[in-house]
Tab-separated table of C-alpha atoms and ligand atoms in Angstrom:
chain	number	residue	atom	x	y	z
A	159	MET	CA	45.591	-39.956	46.851
A	160	THR	CA	49.330	-39.917	47.870
A	161	THR	CA	51.275	-41.609	50.449
A	162	ALA	CA	54.045	-40.166	52.323
A	163	LEU	CA	56.497	-40.977	55.158
A	164	ILE	CA	57.361	-37.259	56.910
A	165	THR	CA	60.172	-36.794	59.203
A	166	LEU	CA	58.909	-33.645	61.829
A	167	LEU	CA	62.426	-32.163	64.053
A	168	PRO	CA	60.750	-29.882	65.953
A	169	GLY	CA	63.499	-28.794	67.723
A	170	ASP	CA	63.982	-25.936	70.128
A	171	GLY	CA	62.126	-23.105	71.629
A	172	ILE	CA	59.186	-22.181	69.585
A	173	GLY	CA	59.718	-25.379	67.429
A	174	PRO	CA	57.697	-27.483	69.220
A	175	GLU	CA	54.730	-25.118	69.162
A	176	ILE	CA	54.951	-24.526	65.768
A	177	MET	CA	55.524	-27.964	64.310
A	178	ALA	CA	52.274	-28.742	66.855
A	179	GLU	CA	49.762	-27.006	64.482
A	180	ALA	CA	51.980	-28.527	61.160
A	181	GLN	CA	50.991	-31.727	62.271
A	182	ALA	CA	47.711	-30.820	62.679
A	183	LEU	CA	47.122	-29.348	59.297
A	184	LEU	CA	48.837	-32.446	57.640
A	185	ASP	CA	46.279	-34.440	59.592
A	186	ASP	CA	43.255	-32.848	58.802
A	187	LEU	CA	44.751	-32.732	54.992
A	188	ALA	CA	45.199	-36.562	54.332
A	189	GLU	CA	41.632	-36.733	56.318
A	190	GLN	CA	40.430	-34.208	53.545
A	191	GLU	CA	41.908	-35.316	50.650
A	192	GLY	CA	42.209	-38.854	51.381
A	193	HIS	CA	46.007	-38.681	51.279
A	194	GLU	CA	48.583	-41.420	53.717
A	195	PHE	CA	50.795	-39.114	55.867
A	196	VAL	CA	52.965	-41.147	58.108
A	197	LEU	CA	54.575	-38.725	60.128
A	198	GLN	CA	57.431	-39.321	62.536
A	199	LYS	CA	59.578	-37.229	65.011
A	200	ARG	CA	63.042	-36.491	65.987
A	201	PRO	CA	64.929	-34.627	67.802
A	202	ILE	CA	67.895	-32.278	66.668
A	203	GLY	CA	69.273	-28.992	68.094
A	204	GLY	CA	69.511	-28.319	71.552
A	205	ALA	CA	66.397	-30.524	72.331
A	206	ALA	CA	68.891	-33.215	71.103
A	207	ILE	CA	71.587	-32.420	73.114
A	208	ASP	CA	69.857	-32.396	76.137
A	209	ALA	CA	68.396	-35.933	75.107
A	210	VAL	CA	71.796	-38.004	73.523
A	211	GLY	CA	74.433	-34.938	74.101
A	212	GLN	CA	74.328	-34.635	69.895
A	213	SER	CA	72.636	-32.307	67.703
A	214	LEU	CA	72.056	-34.562	64.965
A	215	PRO	CA	71.973	-38.402	66.159
A	216	SER	CA	72.646	-40.793	63.640
A	217	SER	CA	69.273	-42.146	64.301
A	218	THR	CA	67.665	-38.902	63.597
A	219	LEU	CA	69.815	-38.196	60.012
A	220	ALA	CA	68.895	-42.258	59.619
A	221	ALA	CA	65.030	-41.101	59.907
A	222	CYS	CA	65.729	-38.047	57.559
A	223	ARG	CA	67.227	-40.085	55.034
A	224	GLN	CA	64.627	-42.998	54.448
A	225	SER	CA	61.693	-40.482	54.488
A	226	ASP	CA	59.896	-38.527	51.732
A	227	ALA	CA	60.132	-35.417	53.010
A	228	ILE	CA	61.315	-33.487	56.693
A	229	LEU	CA	60.092	-30.811	58.487
A	230	LEU	CA	61.993	-28.161	60.932
A	231	GLY	CA	60.920	-26.268	63.610
A	232	ALA	CA	63.844	-24.118	64.770
A	233	VAL	CA	67.278	-24.646	66.532
A	234	GLY	CA	68.963	-23.228	69.035
A	235	GLY	CA	68.765	-21.314	71.983
A	236	PRO	CA	70.454	-18.840	74.716
A	237	LYS	CA	70.563	-22.109	76.692
A	238	TRP	CA	73.137	-23.672	74.447
A	239	ASP	CA	74.425	-20.351	73.634
A	240	ASP	CA	78.196	-20.742	75.050
A	241	PRO	CA	80.877	-19.493	72.900
A	242	GLU	CA	83.269	-22.122	74.553
A	243	ALA	CA	80.493	-25.285	74.113
A	244	ALA	CA	82.114	-27.994	71.745
A	245	ILE	CA	78.654	-28.923	70.467
A	246	ARG	CA	76.120	-26.313	69.675
A	247	PRO	CA	72.138	-26.957	68.125
A	248	GLU	CA	73.127	-25.320	64.787
A	249	GLN	CA	75.580	-27.473	63.948
A	250	GLY	CA	72.925	-29.827	64.001
A	251	LEU	CA	71.129	-28.026	61.020
A	252	LEU	CA	73.921	-27.129	59.127
A	253	GLN	CA	75.190	-31.503	59.232
A	254	LEU	CA	71.800	-31.957	58.172
A	255	ARG	CA	71.622	-29.483	55.033
A	256	GLN	CA	75.492	-31.260	54.028
A	257	GLU	CA	74.644	-34.356	54.896
A	258	LEU	CA	71.416	-34.678	52.016
A	259	GLY	CA	73.273	-32.463	49.786
A	260	LEU	CA	70.155	-29.746	50.564
A	261	PHE	CA	72.426	-27.195	48.101
A	262	ALA	CA	69.560	-24.920	47.142
A	263	ASN	CA	67.787	-23.154	49.435
A	264	LEU	CA	64.428	-21.459	48.406
A	265	ARG	CA	63.174	-18.416	49.905
A	266	PRO	CA	60.144	-16.705	48.566
A	267	VAL	CA	59.193	-13.282	49.851
A	268	ARG	CA	55.648	-12.410	48.677
A	269	PRO	CA	54.476	-9.207	51.007
A	270	HIS	CA	50.836	-9.774	51.828
A	271	PRO	CA	49.108	-6.274	51.169
A	272	ALA	CA	46.829	-6.052	53.994
A	273	LEU	CA	50.171	-6.264	56.011
A	274	ALA	CA	51.994	-2.896	54.226
A	275	ASP	CA	51.497	-1.701	57.755
A	276	ALA	CA	53.557	-3.885	59.351
A	277	SER	CA	56.379	-3.300	56.930
A	278	PRO	CA	58.632	-0.702	58.028
A	279	ILE	CA	59.070	-0.064	54.382
A	280	ARG	CA	57.000	2.463	52.588
A	281	PRO	CA	53.643	0.840	51.452
A	282	GLU	CA	54.263	2.193	47.503
A	283	ARG	CA	57.517	0.522	47.407
A	284	LEU	CA	56.590	-2.797	48.286
A	285	ALA	CA	53.910	-2.884	45.436
A	286	GLY	CA	54.015	-5.499	43.155
A	287	VAL	CA	56.862	-7.093	45.428
A	288	ASP	CA	57.350	-11.214	44.349
A	289	LEU	CA	60.859	-12.061	44.410
A	290	LEU	CA	62.755	-15.477	45.152
A	291	VAL	CA	66.432	-16.001	46.685
A	292	VAL	CA	67.982	-19.126	45.655
A	293	ARG	CA	70.337	-19.183	48.228
A	294	GLU	CA	73.567	-21.980	47.878
A	295	LEU	CA	73.164	-23.633	51.417
A	296	THR	CA	76.394	-26.648	51.456
A	297	GLY	CA	79.381	-24.320	50.698
A	298	GLY	CA	81.084	-21.144	51.035
A	299	LEU	CA	81.829	-20.460	54.631
A	300	TYR	CA	79.757	-22.225	56.339
A	301	PHE	CA	81.342	-25.546	55.724
A	302	GLY	CA	85.395	-23.818	54.612
A	303	ARG	CA	87.968	-25.018	56.733
A	304	LYS	CA	88.261	-23.295	59.830
A	305	LEU	CA	91.060	-22.544	61.973
A	306	GLU	CA	90.304	-20.892	66.215
A	307	LEU	CA	93.039	-20.443	68.538
A	308	THR	CA	92.889	-17.765	71.017
A	309	ASN	CA	94.009	-14.932	69.280
A	310	LEU	CA	93.834	-15.545	65.770
A	311	ALA	CA	90.410	-17.433	63.627
A	312	GLU	CA	89.994	-18.336	60.096
A	313	ASP	CA	87.199	-19.366	58.218
A	314	ALA	CA	87.863	-20.635	54.198
A	315	CYS	CA	85.499	-19.784	51.734
A	316	ARG	CA	85.840	-21.822	48.755
A	317	TYR	CA	83.469	-22.721	45.977
A	318	SER	CA	83.718	-25.276	42.918
A	319	THR	CA	82.685	-24.846	39.294
A	320	ALA	CA	80.085	-27.569	39.829
A	321	GLU	CA	78.984	-26.249	43.211
A	322	ILE	CA	78.200	-23.398	41.286
A	323	GLU	CA	76.788	-24.935	38.216
A	324	ARG	CA	73.881	-27.108	40.273
A	325	VAL	CA	72.363	-24.170	42.063
A	326	VAL	CA	72.480	-21.687	39.627
A	327	ARG	CA	70.300	-23.923	37.266
A	328	ARG	CA	68.305	-24.662	39.594
A	329	ALA	CA	67.542	-20.961	40.300
A	330	ALA	CA	67.226	-20.482	36.450
A	331	ALA	CA	64.749	-22.685	35.951
A	332	LEU	CA	62.781	-21.288	38.491
A	333	ALA	CA	63.381	-17.834	36.861
A	334	ARG	CA	61.963	-19.248	33.451
A	335	THR	CA	58.992	-20.571	34.967
A	336	ARG	CA	58.200	-16.398	36.604
A	337	LYS	CA	59.342	-13.557	35.102
A	338	LYS	CA	62.468	-14.634	33.565
A	339	HIS	CA	64.660	-12.409	35.512
A	340	LEU	CA	67.536	-13.810	37.562
A	341	THR	CA	69.969	-11.353	39.350
A	342	LEU	CA	73.875	-13.242	40.521
A	343	VAL	CA	74.391	-11.379	43.902
A	344	ASP	CA	77.792	-11.844	44.569
A	345	LYS	CA	81.080	-9.107	45.976
A	346	ALA	CA	82.925	-9.972	42.651
A	347	ASN	CA	85.200	-6.799	43.107
A	348	VAL	CA	86.406	-8.108	46.526
A	349	LEU	CA	86.459	-12.166	46.283
A	350	ALA	CA	87.992	-14.770	44.144
A	351	THR	CA	85.067	-17.032	44.912
A	352	SER	CA	82.210	-13.938	43.439
A	353	ARG	CA	84.762	-13.684	40.535
A	354	LEU	CA	83.889	-17.353	40.048
A	355	TRP	CA	80.632	-17.387	40.253
A	356	ARG	CA	80.211	-14.879	37.393
A	357	ARG	CA	82.420	-16.271	34.812
A	358	ILE	CA	80.161	-19.231	35.555
A	359	THR	CA	77.207	-18.211	35.962
A	360	THR	CA	77.375	-15.887	32.695
A	361	ALA	CA	78.507	-18.669	30.770
A	362	LEU	CA	76.094	-21.070	31.779
A	363	ILE	CA	72.799	-18.781	31.237
A	364	GLU	CA	74.026	-17.618	28.058
A	365	ARG	CA	74.631	-21.383	26.709
A	366	GLU	CA	71.695	-22.759	28.508
A	367	PHE	CA	68.881	-19.974	29.031
A	368	PRO	CA	69.449	-17.732	26.724
A	369	ASP	CA	65.831	-16.754	27.515
A	370	LEU	CA	66.833	-14.933	30.633
A	371	ARG	CA	67.747	-11.257	31.842
A	372	LEU	CA	70.841	-11.841	33.511
A	373	GLU	CA	71.548	-9.294	36.152
A	374	VAL	CA	75.490	-9.106	38.292
A	375	MET	CA	74.979	-7.099	41.248
A	376	LEU	CA	77.429	-6.146	44.438
A	377	VAL	CA	76.043	-7.682	47.589
A	378	ASP	CA	76.185	-3.971	49.046
A	379	ALA	CA	74.510	-2.669	46.407
A	380	ALA	CA	71.826	-5.641	46.377
A	381	ALA	CA	71.475	-5.176	50.318
A	382	MET	CA	70.361	-1.782	49.207
A	383	HIS	CA	68.008	-1.776	46.410
A	384	LEU	CA	65.538	-4.265	48.589
A	385	ILE	CA	64.737	-1.614	50.457
A	386	SER	CA	64.729	0.908	47.465
A	387	ARG	CA	63.315	-0.599	44.749
A	388	PRO	CA	62.406	-4.394	46.009
A	389	ALA	CA	59.842	-4.560	42.801
A	390	ASP	CA	62.498	-4.724	40.150
A	391	PHE	CA	63.984	-8.237	41.597
A	392	ASP	CA	62.292	-11.611	40.244
A	393	VAL	CA	64.786	-14.193	41.174
A	394	ILE	CA	67.888	-13.642	43.055
A	395	VAL	CA	70.572	-16.452	43.366
A	396	THR	CA	73.683	-16.193	45.848
A	397	GLU	CA	75.944	-18.139	47.304
A	398	ASN	CA	75.740	-19.006	51.415
A	399	LEU	CA	76.350	-16.180	53.871
A	400	PHE	CA	75.094	-13.617	51.560
A	401	GLY	CA	71.561	-15.242	51.219
A	402	ASP	CA	71.418	-15.627	55.045
A	403	ILE	CA	71.840	-12.197	55.296
A	404	LEU	CA	69.436	-10.831	52.524
A	405	THR	CA	66.465	-13.174	53.312
A	406	ASP	CA	66.581	-11.926	57.064
A	407	GLU	CA	66.119	-8.335	55.411
A	408	ALA	CA	63.844	-9.006	52.762
A	409	ALA	CA	61.883	-10.829	55.165
A	410	MET	CA	61.080	-7.545	56.855
A	411	LEU	CA	59.583	-6.574	53.590
A	412	SER	CA	56.757	-9.066	54.094
A	413	GLY	CA	56.345	-7.171	57.861
A	414	SER	CA	57.580	-10.418	60.124
A	415	MET	CA	59.710	-12.852	60.306
A	416	GLY	CA	56.895	-15.209	61.258
A	417	LEU	CA	56.176	-14.948	56.994
A	418	LEU	CA	59.111	-16.631	55.673
A	419	PRO	CA	58.552	-20.290	54.482
A	420	SER	CA	61.766	-21.927	52.757
A	421	ALA	CA	62.621	-24.997	50.792
A	422	SER	CA	65.880	-27.053	51.003
A	423	LEU	CA	66.855	-28.949	47.654
A	424	GLY	CA	69.486	-30.959	46.341
A	425	GLU	CA	69.773	-33.031	43.403
A	426	GLN	CA	67.319	-36.002	44.417
A	427	GLY	CA	66.244	-37.386	48.158
A	428	PRO	CA	64.070	-35.610	50.431
A	429	GLY	CA	63.558	-32.101	50.752
A	430	LEU	CA	63.645	-29.985	54.051
A	431	TYR	CA	61.465	-27.606	54.702
A	432	GLU	CA	61.864	-24.888	57.303
A	433	PRO	CA	60.222	-21.241	58.446
A	434	ILE	CA	63.429	-18.841	57.974
A	435	HIS	CA	62.945	-17.330	61.455
A	436	GLY	CA	64.752	-18.810	64.440
A	437	SER	CA	63.634	-20.704	67.500
A	438	ALA	CA	62.426	-17.052	69.187
A	439	PRO	CA	63.091	-18.282	72.860
A	440	ASP	CA	61.477	-15.416	74.563
A	441	LEU	CA	58.142	-16.206	72.704
A	442	ALA	CA	58.645	-20.032	73.125
A	443	GLY	CA	55.797	-21.679	75.594
A	444	ARG	CA	53.474	-18.625	75.170
A	445	ASN	CA	51.010	-19.149	72.553
A	446	LEU	CA	52.469	-16.304	70.969
A	447	ALA	CA	54.833	-17.315	67.908
A	448	ASN	CA	53.543	-16.869	64.679
A	449	PRO	CA	52.629	-20.214	63.295
A	450	PHE	CA	52.358	-19.297	59.350
A	451	ALA	CA	55.955	-19.448	58.264
A	452	MET	CA	55.828	-23.148	59.546
A	453	LEU	CA	52.164	-24.195	57.689
A	454	LEU	CA	53.614	-21.807	54.262
A	455	SER	CA	56.502	-24.929	54.968
A	456	VAL	CA	54.237	-27.117	55.018
A	457	ALA	CA	53.308	-25.621	51.439
A	458	MET	CA	56.126	-25.526	50.058
A	459	MET	CA	56.482	-29.321	51.036
A	460	LEU	CA	53.501	-30.304	49.232
A	461	GLU	CA	54.344	-28.565	46.560
A	462	HIS	CA	57.821	-29.457	45.596
A	463	SER	CA	58.385	-33.208	47.582
A	464	LEU	CA	54.799	-34.947	47.053
A	465	GLY	CA	53.708	-33.809	43.704
A	466	LEU	CA	50.658	-31.842	45.650
A	467	ALA	CA	50.823	-28.100	44.270
A	468	ASP	CA	47.025	-27.895	43.919
A	469	THR	CA	46.605	-28.517	47.708
A	470	ALA	CA	49.517	-26.311	48.234
A	471	ARG	CA	47.849	-23.414	46.696
A	472	ARG	CA	44.710	-24.082	48.915
A	473	VAL	CA	46.810	-23.581	52.274
A	474	GLU	CA	48.707	-20.757	51.012
A	475	GLN	CA	45.195	-19.150	50.242
A	476	ALA	CA	44.149	-20.215	53.863
A	477	VAL	CA	46.500	-18.471	55.619
A	478	GLU	CA	45.758	-15.248	52.986
A	479	GLN	CA	42.449	-15.442	53.733
A	480	CYS	CA	42.865	-15.210	57.361
A	481	ILE	CA	45.335	-12.266	57.037
A	482	ASP	CA	42.257	-10.295	55.346
A	483	ALA	CA	40.464	-11.066	57.344
A	484	GLY	CA	42.864	-10.028	60.802
A	485	GLN	CA	42.644	-13.617	61.998
A	486	THR	CA	46.693	-13.020	63.107
A	487	THR	CA	49.206	-13.268	66.049
A	488	PRO	CA	50.214	-9.928	67.497
A	489	ASP	CA	53.572	-9.922	65.507
A	490	LEU	CA	50.858	-9.022	62.307
A	491	GLY	CA	48.446	-6.871	64.447
A	492	GLY	CA	46.031	-9.790	65.774
A	493	ARG	CA	44.630	-10.392	68.823
A	494	LEU	CA	45.106	-14.049	68.202
A	495	GLY	CA	47.770	-16.778	69.719
A	496	THR	CA	49.315	-19.424	67.870
A	497	ARG	CA	46.595	-22.600	68.467
A	498	GLU	CA	43.982	-20.030	67.437
A	499	ALA	CA	45.767	-18.470	64.373
A	500	ALA	CA	46.497	-22.552	62.785
A	501	ALA	CA	42.988	-23.370	63.816
A	502	ALA	CA	41.542	-20.593	61.625
A	503	VAL	CA	43.827	-21.615	58.689
A	504	ARG	CA	42.501	-25.132	59.055
A	505	GLN	CA	38.747	-23.727	59.221
A	506	ARG	CA	39.351	-22.241	56.299
A	507	LEU	CA	40.719	-25.034	54.151
A	508	ALA	CA	38.397	-27.224	55.860
A	509	ASP	CA	35.337	-24.495	54.299
A	510	ALA	CA	37.049	-24.912	51.601
A	511	ASN	CA	37.786	-28.773	50.904
A	512	SER	CA	33.578	-29.491	51.941
A	513	LYS	CA	32.402	-26.836	49.015
A	514	ARG	CA	35.134	-28.933	46.854
A	515	GLU	CA	33.714	-31.737	47.494
A	516	HIS	CA	29.937	-31.598	47.112
A	517	ARG	CA	31.234	-30.299	43.415
A	518	VAL	CA	33.066	-33.745	42.695
A	519	GLU	CA	30.577	-36.078	45.083
A	520	ILE	CA	27.506	-34.832	42.385
A	521	HIS	CA	27.637	-36.493	38.735
A	522	PRO	CA	27.535	-34.540	35.923
A	523	LEU	CA	24.446	-35.959	34.371
A	524	ARG	CA	22.569	-36.119	38.530
A	525	ALA	CA	24.030	-32.085	38.451
A	526	ARG	CA	22.218	-31.419	34.737
A	527	ALA	CA	18.885	-33.423	36.201
A	528	LEU	CA	19.326	-31.467	39.359
A	529	ALA	CA	19.425	-27.965	37.383
A	530	ALA	CA	16.700	-28.959	34.914
A	531	SER	CA	14.737	-29.893	38.028
A	532	ASN	CA	14.890	-26.429	39.541
A	533	THR	CA	14.444	-24.505	36.661
A	534	ALA	CA	11.707	-26.659	36.392
B	145	IPM	C1	69.258	-20.086	58.676
B	145	IPM	C2	69.467	-19.686	59.769
B	145	IPM	C3	70.994	-20.864	59.920
B	145	IPM	C4	71.886	-20.451	59.087
B	145	IPM	C5	71.456	-20.340	61.055
B	145	IPM	C6	70.484	-21.621	62.321
B	145	IPM	C7	72.838	-21.793	60.950
B	145	IPM	O1	70.040	-18.482	60.047
B	145	IPM	O2	68.388	-20.470	58.298
B	145	IPM	O3	69.543	-18.461	57.447
B	145	IPM	O4	72.779	-19.256	58.723
B	145	IPM	O5	71.550	-20.653	58.194
B	146	MG	MG1	69.247	-17.011	58.606
């Protein structure tokens, strides 16, 4: 049994709808497995701008800091899109990542065979694709010095050795548990920061992870290879903006933006878990959004922040079974709404868990006696 304080940040657009399903899933799991999940909901993004005039209210940040894990829906939408606006919803998310030191963003991509037709990539190229992008999340162009004049603007890109080493170490440790193949994606033929990434990464892998195969690849080539031979990747490590772009591209391998979860982790402290898709304002409030990326983000949280890897696997399996059975939202070819697709996942979990309970409830000696009486 696990006790955890979890902060829920529904955010904007479809965020609240998919968060409601995450909450229902956590309530079910707590009851089935005897955990105590204390859930506290706080505003972020556009919703927080509307409520208190800030995209990351200090009370939201404080709640996040004291929790064991954080779940986020999505932020942003046309209502707050005015480029002249002083405060934007996205700033709240970026500030949260930075304040909590969440430098490693894990974005796994494992296309489901039943969805090969939903992907714009040819099915034979998708066979065996199982990759993990580790995106640096608190540095680079996102957080560099900015200059914004009427006719001139500048975004500085800057990385230190320490920033590179900590995220490469995290990616390398993950590669060690997988196929031991790490690809560094950079633009070392043009960018000074990329040349630093390459030098530091090569030395670190040689020194600390000699059992790994390190490959270096320019980002333009990587964009091409992700489409032409995606199965050749295992773990990709890259800087912030390249990771942002490549993970939207990689999402299309799995057929829908509505399927990919992510985890943002720091050295210690709570992790932040969120789908990689946006707030999809066109789908908001219509019971149309795919809830699976959110539910799979819950699974990543169970594994990485709450030490419940087995429970995480069961959630993943329940989602996979729903996909196999065509119990999906329209983006994956199904006919279910957000609520119904999520309920189908919970139903499968409940079924699987009641079977498990039967197994553990019967004492082994009693089971033996039962078996004997059955065969007698
Ligand atoms: C993502 C998103 C964010 C990013 C936006 C909303 C700021 O695209 O998480 O990939 O660029 O990091
Ligand atoms: Mg993005």
